[in-house]
């Protein structure tokens, strides 16, 4: 039994020392974040009067802060905008480092709802928006890495619903805001028509906590601890064989 313990200490020490050396030699790489800038090159953007923006609604309870804030902005553009149902699906919780999907649907076919074209795995927020012939939608959030999986700008179809899809990954634990902004593309430029601001609670799994802890530990201490453990195991093995 003593020989087995000594061998295990030796192996564990060597492994810890190797990990520490690898961390010391590994160059630091900053986290990459994607921030969406809402701008259209070479197209004028119409100014929205301050009174045009208003809070249309929020999903809230009497004792809690709203989880989702919905903002609607309307601009005077006679004949250029039509009303269409929209549906937005995004999670309220996510796992740190694990990707999740965000989906938007706008149904300009005359249907009463756009929710049927969403995956239906996460909470769905429905409403209406005044849209033009083309619509641009972008997702942003400082604590998320966002990858667009469909074109940002789409021409609305009268035959089939238009769907926007994104794949997002949380870069930080805690509660963080994820924002969806929708613009109508008209002759006046990009007109903001709807903004969703939701809070995503990012949790950390136990495995990820262990990985983060190992990354935060000073590699020098890991090397020294590994060498100490290896020496202890080696001395135990030497004493055991000498006693034999």
JSON list of N, CA, C and O in Angstrom, two decimals, residues 91-95 144 173-176 199-203:
[
{"chain": "A", "resi": 91, "resn": "UNK", "atom": "N", "xyz": [-32.98, 32.85, -24.75]},
{"chain": "A", "resi": 91, "resn": "UNK", "atom": "CA", "xyz": [-33.02, 32.21, -23.43]},
{"chain": "A", "resi": 91, "resn": "UNK", "atom": "C", "xyz": [-32.89, 33.24, -22.32]},
{"chain": "A", "resi": 91, "resn": "UNK", "atom": "O", "xyz": [-32.36, 34.33, -22.51]},
{"chain": "A", "resi": 92, "resn": "UNK", "atom": "N", "xyz": [-33.40, 32.87, -21.15]},
{"chain": "A", "resi": 92, "resn": "UNK", "atom": "CA", "xyz": [-33.23, 33.70, -19.96]},
{"chain": "A", "resi": 92, "resn": "UNK", "atom": "C", "xyz": [-32.01, 33.27, -19.16]},
{"chain": "A", "resi": 92, "resn": "UNK", "atom": "O", "xyz": [-31.55, 34.01, -18.29]},
{"chain": "A", "resi": 93, "resn": "UNK", "atom": "N", "xyz": [-31.50, 32.07, -19.44]},
{"chain": "A", "resi": 93, "resn": "UNK", "atom": "CA", "xyz": [-30.32, 31.55, -18.73]},
{"chain": "A", "resi": 93, "resn": "UNK", "atom": "C", "xyz": [-29.43, 30.82, -19.73]},
{"chain": "A", "resi": 93, "resn": "UNK", "atom": "O", "xyz": [-29.90, 30.27, -20.73]},
{"chain": "A", "resi": 94, "resn": "UNK", "atom": "N", "xyz": [-28.13, 30.85, -19.47]},
{"chain": "A", "resi": 94, "resn": "UNK", "atom": "CA", "xyz": [-27.16, 30.19, -20.34]},
{"chain": "A", "resi": 94, "resn": "UNK", "atom": "C", "xyz": [-26.01, 29.66, -19.49]},
{"chain": "A", "resi": 94, "resn": "UNK", "atom": "O", "xyz": [-25.82, 30.09, -18.35]},
{"chain": "A", "resi": 95, "resn": "UNK", "atom": "N", "xyz": [-25.24, 28.74, -20.06]},
{"chain": "A", "resi": 95, "resn": "UNK", "atom": "CA", "xyz": [-24.06, 28.17, -19.40]},
{"chain": "A", "resi": 95, "resn": "UNK", "atom": "C", "xyz": [-22.82, 28.88, -19.94]},
{"chain": "A", "resi": 95, "resn": "UNK", "atom": "O", "xyz": [-22.67, 29.04, -21.15]},
{"chain": "A", "resi": 144, "resn": "UNK", "atom": "N", "xyz": [-21.11, 38.82, -24.57]},
{"chain": "A", "resi": 144, "resn": "UNK", "atom": "CA", "xyz": [-21.40, 37.69, -25.45]},
{"chain": "A", "resi": 144, "resn": "UNK", "atom": "C", "xyz": [-20.60, 37.80, -26.74]},
{"chain": "A", "resi": 144, "resn": "UNK", "atom": "O", "xyz": [-20.34, 38.89, -27.25]},
{"chain": "A", "resi": 173, "resn": "UNK", "atom": "N", "xyz": [-19.63, 35.22, -16.51]},
{"chain": "A", "resi": 173, "resn": "UNK", "atom": "CA", "xyz": [-20.71, 34.73, -15.67]},
{"chain": "A", "resi": 173, "resn": "UNK", "atom": "C", "xyz": [-21.47, 35.91, -15.06]},
{"chain": "A", "resi": 173, "resn": "UNK", "atom": "O", "xyz": [-20.97, 37.03, -15.01]},
{"chain": "A", "resi": 174, "resn": "UNK", "atom": "N", "xyz": [-22.72, 35.66, -14.64]},
{"chain": "A", "resi": 174, "resn": "UNK", "atom": "CA", "xyz": [-23.52, 36.70, -14.03]},
{"chain": "A", "resi": 174, "resn": "UNK", "atom": "C", "xyz": [-24.70, 37.07, -14.91]},
{"chain": "A", "resi": 174, "resn": "UNK", "atom": "O", "xyz": [-25.06, 36.36, -15.85]},
{"chain": "A", "resi": 175, "resn": "UNK", "atom": "N", "xyz": [-25.33, 38.21, -14.60]},
{"chain": "A", "resi": 175, "resn": "UNK", "atom": "CA", "xyz": [-26.48, 38.69, -15.37]},
{"chain": "A", "resi": 175, "resn": "UNK", "atom": "C", "xyz": [-26.01, 39.75, -16.37]},
{"chain": "A", "resi": 175, "resn": "UNK", "atom": "O", "xyz": [-25.41, 40.74, -15.98]},
{"chain": "A", "resi": 176, "resn": "UNK", "atom": "N", "xyz": [-26.31, 39.52, -17.64]},
{"chain": "A", "resi": 176, "resn": "UNK", "atom": "CA", "xyz": [-25.84, 40.42, -18.70]},
{"chain": "A", "resi": 176, "resn": "UNK", "atom": "C", "xyz": [-26.97, 40.70, -19.69]},
{"chain": "A", "resi": 176, "resn": "UNK", "atom": "O", "xyz": [-27.82, 39.86, -19.93]},
{"chain": "A", "resi": 199, "resn": "UNK", "atom": "N", "xyz": [-32.33, 40.25, -20.21]},
{"chain": "A", "resi": 199, "resn": "UNK", "atom": "CA", "xyz": [-31.26, 39.86, -19.29]},
{"chain": "A", "resi": 199, "resn": "UNK", "atom": "C", "xyz": [-31.08, 38.35, -19.35]},
{"chain": "A", "resi": 199, "resn": "UNK", "atom": "O", "xyz": [-32.03, 37.59, -19.18]},
{"chain": "A", "resi": 200, "resn": "UNK", "atom": "N", "xyz": [-29.84, 37.92, -19.61]},
{"chain": "A", "resi": 200, "resn": "UNK", "atom": "CA", "xyz": [-29.50, 36.51, -19.63]},
{"chain": "A", "resi": 200, "resn": "UNK", "atom": "C", "xyz": [-28.63, 36.20, -18.42]},
{"chain": "A", "resi": 200, "resn": "UNK", "atom": "O", "xyz": [-27.59, 36.84, -18.23]},
{"chain": "A", "resi": 201, "resn": "UNK", "atom": "N", "xyz": [-29.06, 35.27, -17.61]},
{"chain": "A", "resi": 201, "resn": "UNK", "atom": "CA", "xyz": [-28.28, 34.86, -16.44]},
{"chain": "A", "resi": 201, "resn": "UNK", "atom": "C", "xyz": [-27.32, 33.76, -16.85]},
{"chain": "A", "resi": 201, "resn": "UNK", "atom": "O", "xyz": [-27.74, 32.66, -17.23]},
{"chain": "A", "resi": 202, "resn": "UNK", "atom": "N", "xyz": [-26.03, 34.05, -16.78]},
{"chain": "A", "resi": 202, "resn": "UNK", "atom": "CA", "xyz": [-25.00, 33.11, -17.22]},
{"chain": "A", "resi": 202, "resn": "UNK", "atom": "C", "xyz": [-24.48, 32.35, -16.01]},
{"chain": "A", "resi": 202, "resn": "UNK", "atom": "O", "xyz": [-23.97, 32.94, -15.06]},
{"chain": "A", "resi": 203, "resn": "UNK", "atom": "N", "xyz": [-24.64, 31.04, -16.04]},
{"chain": "A", "resi": 203, "resn": "UNK", "atom": "CA", "xyz": [-24.19, 30.18, -14.96]},
{"chain": "A", "resi": 203, "resn": "UNK", "atom": "C", "xyz": [-22.91, 29.45, -15.36]},
{"chain": "A", "resi": 203, "resn": "UNK", "atom": "O", "xyz": [-22.61, 29.29, -16.54]}
]
